[in-house]
Coordinates of C-alpha atoms in Angstrom, one line a residue:
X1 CA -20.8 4.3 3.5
X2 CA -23.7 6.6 4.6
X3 CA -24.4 4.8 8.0
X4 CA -21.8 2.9 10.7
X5 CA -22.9 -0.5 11.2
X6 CA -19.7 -1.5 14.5
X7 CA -17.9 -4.5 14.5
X8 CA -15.5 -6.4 16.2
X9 CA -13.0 -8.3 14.1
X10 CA -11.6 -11.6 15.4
X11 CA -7.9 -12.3 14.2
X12 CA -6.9 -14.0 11.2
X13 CA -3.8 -16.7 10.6
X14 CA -0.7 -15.3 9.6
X15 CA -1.3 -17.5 6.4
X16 CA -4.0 -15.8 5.0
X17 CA -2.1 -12.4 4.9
X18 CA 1.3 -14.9 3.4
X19 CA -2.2 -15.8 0.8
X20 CA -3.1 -12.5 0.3
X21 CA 0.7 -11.5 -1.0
X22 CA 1.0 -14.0 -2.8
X23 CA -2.6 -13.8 -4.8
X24 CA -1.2 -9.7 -5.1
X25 CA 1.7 -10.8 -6.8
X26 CA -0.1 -13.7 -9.6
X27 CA 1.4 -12.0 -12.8
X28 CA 0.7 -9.2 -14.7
X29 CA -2.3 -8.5 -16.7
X30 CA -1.9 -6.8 -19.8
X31 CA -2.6 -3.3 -19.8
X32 CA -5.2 -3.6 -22.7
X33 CA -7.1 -6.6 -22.3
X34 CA -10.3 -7.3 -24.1
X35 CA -13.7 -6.0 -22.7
X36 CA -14.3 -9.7 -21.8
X37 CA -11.4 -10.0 -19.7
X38 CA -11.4 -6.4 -17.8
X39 CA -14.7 -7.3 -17.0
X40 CA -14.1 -11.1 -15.8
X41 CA -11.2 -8.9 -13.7
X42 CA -13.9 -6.4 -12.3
X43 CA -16.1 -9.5 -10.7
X44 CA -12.6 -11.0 -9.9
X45 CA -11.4 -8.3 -7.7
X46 CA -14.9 -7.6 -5.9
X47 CA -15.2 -11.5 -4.9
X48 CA -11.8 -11.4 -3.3
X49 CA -12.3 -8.6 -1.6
X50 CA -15.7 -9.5 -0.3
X51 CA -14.6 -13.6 0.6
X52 CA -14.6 -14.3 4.0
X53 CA -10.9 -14.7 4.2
X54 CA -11.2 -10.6 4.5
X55 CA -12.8 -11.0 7.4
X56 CA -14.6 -7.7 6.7
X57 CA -12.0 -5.7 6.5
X58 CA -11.9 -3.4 9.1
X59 CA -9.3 -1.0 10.0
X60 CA -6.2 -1.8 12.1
X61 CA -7.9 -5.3 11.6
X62 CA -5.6 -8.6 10.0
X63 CA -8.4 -8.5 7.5
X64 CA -7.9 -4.5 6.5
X65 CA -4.3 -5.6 5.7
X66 CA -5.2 -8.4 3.8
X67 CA -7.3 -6.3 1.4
X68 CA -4.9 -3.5 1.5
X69 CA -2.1 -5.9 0.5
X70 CA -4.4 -7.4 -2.8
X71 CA -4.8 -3.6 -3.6
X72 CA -1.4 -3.0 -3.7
X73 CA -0.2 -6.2 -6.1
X74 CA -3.4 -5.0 -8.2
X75 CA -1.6 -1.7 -8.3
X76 CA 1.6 -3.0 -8.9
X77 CA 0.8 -5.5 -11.4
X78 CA -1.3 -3.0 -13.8
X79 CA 2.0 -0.7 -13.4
X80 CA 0.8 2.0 -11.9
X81 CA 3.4 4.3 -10.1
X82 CA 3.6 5.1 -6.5
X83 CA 3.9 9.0 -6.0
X84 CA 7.5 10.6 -4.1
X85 CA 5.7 9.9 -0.5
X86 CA 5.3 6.0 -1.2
X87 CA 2.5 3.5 -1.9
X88 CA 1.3 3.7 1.3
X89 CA -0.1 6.7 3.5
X90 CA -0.1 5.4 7.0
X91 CA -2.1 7.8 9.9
X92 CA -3.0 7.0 13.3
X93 CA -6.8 8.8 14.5
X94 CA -9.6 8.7 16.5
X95 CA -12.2 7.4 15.1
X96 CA -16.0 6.3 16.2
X97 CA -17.2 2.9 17.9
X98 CA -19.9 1.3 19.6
X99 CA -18.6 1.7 22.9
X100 CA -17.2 5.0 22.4
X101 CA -14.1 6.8 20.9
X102 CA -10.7 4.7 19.6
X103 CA -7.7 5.4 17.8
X104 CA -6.9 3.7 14.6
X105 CA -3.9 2.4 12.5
X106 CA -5.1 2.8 8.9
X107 CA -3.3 3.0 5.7
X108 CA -4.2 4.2 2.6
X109 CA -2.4 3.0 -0.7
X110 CA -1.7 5.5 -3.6
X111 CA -0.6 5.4 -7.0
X112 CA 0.2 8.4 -9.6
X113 CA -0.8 8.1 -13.8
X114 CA 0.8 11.1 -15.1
X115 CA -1.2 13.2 -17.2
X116 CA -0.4 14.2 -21.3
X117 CA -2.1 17.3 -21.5
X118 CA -3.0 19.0 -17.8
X119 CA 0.5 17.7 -16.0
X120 CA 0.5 19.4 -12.6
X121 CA -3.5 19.8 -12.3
X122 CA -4.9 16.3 -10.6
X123 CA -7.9 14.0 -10.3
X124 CA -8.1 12.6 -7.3
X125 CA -10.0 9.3 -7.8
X126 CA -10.8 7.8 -4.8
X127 CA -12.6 4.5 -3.5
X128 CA -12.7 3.2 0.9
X129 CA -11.4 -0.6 0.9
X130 CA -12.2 -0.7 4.5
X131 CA -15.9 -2.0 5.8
X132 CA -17.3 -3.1 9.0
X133 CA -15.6 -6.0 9.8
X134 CA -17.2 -9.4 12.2
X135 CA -19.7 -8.7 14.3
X136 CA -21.9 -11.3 16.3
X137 CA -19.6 -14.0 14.9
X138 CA -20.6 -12.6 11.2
X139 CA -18.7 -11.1 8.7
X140 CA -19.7 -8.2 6.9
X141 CA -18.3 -9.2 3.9
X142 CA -19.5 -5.6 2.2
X143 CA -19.5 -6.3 -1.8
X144 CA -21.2 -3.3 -2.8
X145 CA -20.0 -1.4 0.5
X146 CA -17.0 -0.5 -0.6
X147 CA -15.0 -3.8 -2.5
X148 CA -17.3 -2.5 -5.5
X149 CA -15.9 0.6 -5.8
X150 CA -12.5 -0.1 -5.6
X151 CA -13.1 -2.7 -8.2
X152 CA -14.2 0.1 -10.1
X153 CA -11.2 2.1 -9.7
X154 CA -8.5 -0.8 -10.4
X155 CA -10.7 -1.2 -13.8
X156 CA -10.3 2.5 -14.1
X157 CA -7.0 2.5 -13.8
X158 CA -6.3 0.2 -15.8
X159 CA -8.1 1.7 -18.8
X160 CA -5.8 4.6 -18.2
X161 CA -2.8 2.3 -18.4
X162 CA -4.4 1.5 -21.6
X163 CA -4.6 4.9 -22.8
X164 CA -3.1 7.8 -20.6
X165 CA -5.7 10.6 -19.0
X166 CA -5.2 14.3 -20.2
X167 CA -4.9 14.8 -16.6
X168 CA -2.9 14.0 -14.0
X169 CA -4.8 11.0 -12.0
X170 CA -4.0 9.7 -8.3
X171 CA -5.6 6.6 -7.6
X172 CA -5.9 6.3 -3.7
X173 CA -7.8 3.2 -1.9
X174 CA -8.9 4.9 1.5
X175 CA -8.8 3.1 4.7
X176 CA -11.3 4.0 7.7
X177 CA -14.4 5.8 6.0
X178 CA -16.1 3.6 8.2
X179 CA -15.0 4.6 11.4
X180 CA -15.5 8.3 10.1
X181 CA -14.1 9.1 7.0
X182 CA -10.9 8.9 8.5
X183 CA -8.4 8.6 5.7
X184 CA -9.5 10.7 3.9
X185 CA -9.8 13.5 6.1
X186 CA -6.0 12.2 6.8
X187 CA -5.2 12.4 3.2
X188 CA -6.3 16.1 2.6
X189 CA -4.2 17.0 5.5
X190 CA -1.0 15.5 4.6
X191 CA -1.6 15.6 0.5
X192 CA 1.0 13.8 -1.9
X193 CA 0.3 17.4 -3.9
X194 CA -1.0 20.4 -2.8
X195 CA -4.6 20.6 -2.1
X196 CA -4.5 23.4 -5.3
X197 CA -3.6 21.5 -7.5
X198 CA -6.2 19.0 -7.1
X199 CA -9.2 20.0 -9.9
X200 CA -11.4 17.4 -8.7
X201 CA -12.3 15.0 -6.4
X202 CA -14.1 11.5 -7.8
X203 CA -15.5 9.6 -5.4
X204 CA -16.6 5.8 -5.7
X205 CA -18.7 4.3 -3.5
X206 CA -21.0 1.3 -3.7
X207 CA -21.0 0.9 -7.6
X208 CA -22.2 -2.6 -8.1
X209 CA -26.3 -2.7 -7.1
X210 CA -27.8 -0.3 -9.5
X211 CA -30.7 -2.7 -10.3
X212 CA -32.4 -1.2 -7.0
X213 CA -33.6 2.0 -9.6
X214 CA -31.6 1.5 -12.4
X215 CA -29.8 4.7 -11.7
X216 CA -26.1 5.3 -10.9
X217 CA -26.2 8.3 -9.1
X218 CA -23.8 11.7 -9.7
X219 CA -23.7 13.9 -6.5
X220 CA -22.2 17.0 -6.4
X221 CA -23.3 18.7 -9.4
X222 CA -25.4 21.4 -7.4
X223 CA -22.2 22.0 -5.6
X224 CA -20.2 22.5 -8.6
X225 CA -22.7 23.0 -11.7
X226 CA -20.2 23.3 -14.3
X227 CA -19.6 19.6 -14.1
X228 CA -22.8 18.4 -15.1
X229 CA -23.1 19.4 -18.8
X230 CA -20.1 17.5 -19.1
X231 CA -21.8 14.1 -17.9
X232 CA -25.7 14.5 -18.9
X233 CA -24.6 13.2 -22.8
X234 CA -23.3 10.0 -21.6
X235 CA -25.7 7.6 -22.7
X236 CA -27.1 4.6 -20.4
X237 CA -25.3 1.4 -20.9
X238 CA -27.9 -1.7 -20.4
X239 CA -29.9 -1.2 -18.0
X240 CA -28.2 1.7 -16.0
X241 CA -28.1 5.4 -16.3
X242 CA -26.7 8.4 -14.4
X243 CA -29.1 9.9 -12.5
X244 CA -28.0 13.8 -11.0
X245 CA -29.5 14.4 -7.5
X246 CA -29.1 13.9 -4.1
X247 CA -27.5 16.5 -3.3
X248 CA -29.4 19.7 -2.8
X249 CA -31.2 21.5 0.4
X250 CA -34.4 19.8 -0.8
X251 CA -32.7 16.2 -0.1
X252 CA -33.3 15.3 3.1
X253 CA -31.8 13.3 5.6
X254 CA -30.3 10.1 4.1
X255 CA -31.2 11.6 0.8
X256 CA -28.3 13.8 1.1
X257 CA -25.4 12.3 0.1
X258 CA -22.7 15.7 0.3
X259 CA -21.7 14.3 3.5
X260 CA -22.6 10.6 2.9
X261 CA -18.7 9.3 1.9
X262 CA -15.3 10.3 1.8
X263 CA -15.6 13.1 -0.8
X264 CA -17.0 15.0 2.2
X265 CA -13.2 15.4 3.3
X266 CA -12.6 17.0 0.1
X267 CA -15.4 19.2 0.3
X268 CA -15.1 20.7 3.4
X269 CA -11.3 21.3 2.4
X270 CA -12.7 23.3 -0.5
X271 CA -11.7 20.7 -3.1
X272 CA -14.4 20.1 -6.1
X273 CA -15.6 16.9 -6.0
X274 CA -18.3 14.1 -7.7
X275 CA -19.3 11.1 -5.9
X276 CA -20.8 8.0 -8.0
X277 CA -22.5 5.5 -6.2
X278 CA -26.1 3.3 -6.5
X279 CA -29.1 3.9 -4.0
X280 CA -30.0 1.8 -0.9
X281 CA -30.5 -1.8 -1.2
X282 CA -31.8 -4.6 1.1
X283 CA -28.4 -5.6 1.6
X284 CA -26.5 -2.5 2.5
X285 CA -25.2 -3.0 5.9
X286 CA -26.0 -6.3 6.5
X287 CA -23.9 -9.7 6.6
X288 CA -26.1 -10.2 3.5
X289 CA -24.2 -7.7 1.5
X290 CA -22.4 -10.7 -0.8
X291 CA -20.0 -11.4 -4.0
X292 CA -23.7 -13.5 -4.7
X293 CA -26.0 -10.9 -5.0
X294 CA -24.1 -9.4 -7.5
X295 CA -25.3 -9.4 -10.7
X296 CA -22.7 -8.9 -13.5
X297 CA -24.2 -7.0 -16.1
X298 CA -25.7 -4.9 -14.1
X299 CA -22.2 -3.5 -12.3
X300 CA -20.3 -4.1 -15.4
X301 CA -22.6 -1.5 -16.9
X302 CA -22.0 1.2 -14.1
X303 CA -18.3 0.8 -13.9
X304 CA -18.4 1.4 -17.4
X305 CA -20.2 4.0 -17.0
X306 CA -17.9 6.0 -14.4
X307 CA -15.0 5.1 -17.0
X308 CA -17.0 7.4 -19.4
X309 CA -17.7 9.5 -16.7
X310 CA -13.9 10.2 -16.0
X311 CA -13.0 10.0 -19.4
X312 CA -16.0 12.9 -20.0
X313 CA -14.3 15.2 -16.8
X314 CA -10.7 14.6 -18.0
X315 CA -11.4 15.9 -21.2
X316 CA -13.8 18.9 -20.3
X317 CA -12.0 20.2 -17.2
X318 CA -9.5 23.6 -17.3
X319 CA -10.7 24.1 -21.2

């Protein structure tokens, strides 16, 4: 997210990916758990995808598929459909790297909720499961950037399991927004729908470290001002808020986030879009950046929060 930290990944044992499958496929959860056990699922799935078996999880990397093949048991397992093209958008690009340009194998995994009231208009929620990978014999094991997000999303998803959006909702893990936002640039290119039918964009990235201002932070609202009034009521929940910002002409430099993440794809292609995420932290980019300096509540309380976001949009949009 925002800034490209390089790494080179070293390979991983064939047994860890064998791991990896197996963990996906542990049996189902049901789709309506109680609060206490989504949320013990929310910390479960961000310290998996930030353990060091993941090796960072950098694209085309042993450790990318590894997280990639968690994603799609998580998928599976909370029953969410795979749309007509398959679970899995692969795309080959160019992307950016220390030494200079390099094409990348990334895949990124989808999965279709069908809507009850808005059936062929779609949310596009999306969340990169791809991060920086090992570099200088660390691993960049990136909690917040992006295994938090995703986490995020699967609890999302499964809360629409639980109790079915108005709209139509594609839930699609991205690889390569590290290496340049490359699948999701991929995926407005080669949409499972057409790019109009798509009423918005929902971006999640870095979800978990609010406690840097309290503040989980909406962008895209100046962009698409309709949108707010829809979100402002939301109330805080603990000891985190949305905050609206960031996204003006008056933000400068790394206070810009329009272009900061993969919803940048989906707004140059015209798409509307939101992007939740928390503010720089000590951590962000840095071997550092740890299942451990996670606290619970704290991301509990934002990933709640973008569940009443989406649950705010879904109901407000195309009335």
């Amino acid at each position: 997210m925002r800034h490209l930290r390089l790494a080179a990944l070293s390979p991983l044992a064939a047994v860890l990916l064998l791991g990896a499958c197996q963990t996906a496929a542990t049996p189902e959860a049901p789709l309506a758990p109680q609060p206490s056990a989504m949320h013990a699922q929310l910390l479960e799935d961000v310290r998996i995808l930030a353990a060091d078996e993941m090796q960072g999880r950098d694209t085309g990397a042993p450790g990318g598929a590894l997280a990639r093949a968690y994603i799609v048991g998580r998928l599976e397992a909370l029953g969410v459909a795979a749309p007509a093209m398959g679970r899995e958008q692969p795309w080959e690009m160019q992307g950016r790297t220390r030494e200079g340009p390099k094409t990348f194998n990334g895949v990124n995994v989808l999965g279709v909720i069908p809507g009850t009231r808005v059936t062929d208009r779609y949310i596009v929620v999306t969340a990169h499961y791809d991060h920086v990978g090992v570099s200088d014999g660390q691993v960049y094991n990136g909690a917040d950037d992006n295994a938090s997000g995703v986490a995020t999303m699967l609890a999302l998803a499964a809360d629409l399991k639980r109790q079915a959006p108005e709209h139509s909702v594609l839930i699609v893990a991205l690889d390569g927004e590290e290496r340049g936002l490359l699948g999701a640039k991929h995926f407005v290119e080669a949409p499972p729908v057409p790019l109009a039918s798509i009423a918005l964009n929902l971006n999640f990235d870095m979800t978990a470290r609010a406690e840097t201002d309290g503040k989980l932070w909406v962008t895209g609202t100046h962009q698409h001002p309709t949108f707010r009034p829809l979100l402002e009521t939301i109330p805080a929940n603990g000891a985190v808020a949305l905050a609206f910002g960031k996204d003006s002409p008056q933000d400068a430099g790394d206070n810009n986030w329009v272009n900061s993440s993969d919803h940048a794809a989906f707004h140059r292609a015209q798409v509307p879009f939101l992007y939740f995420g928390v503010d720089f932290h000590p951590d962000y980019h840095r071997p550092s950046d740890d299942f451990a300096t996670i606290t619970p509540s704290v991301f509990i309380s934002a990933t709640e929060l973008s569940i009443a976001g989406f649950r705010a949009l879904d109901r407000g949009l195309n009335r």
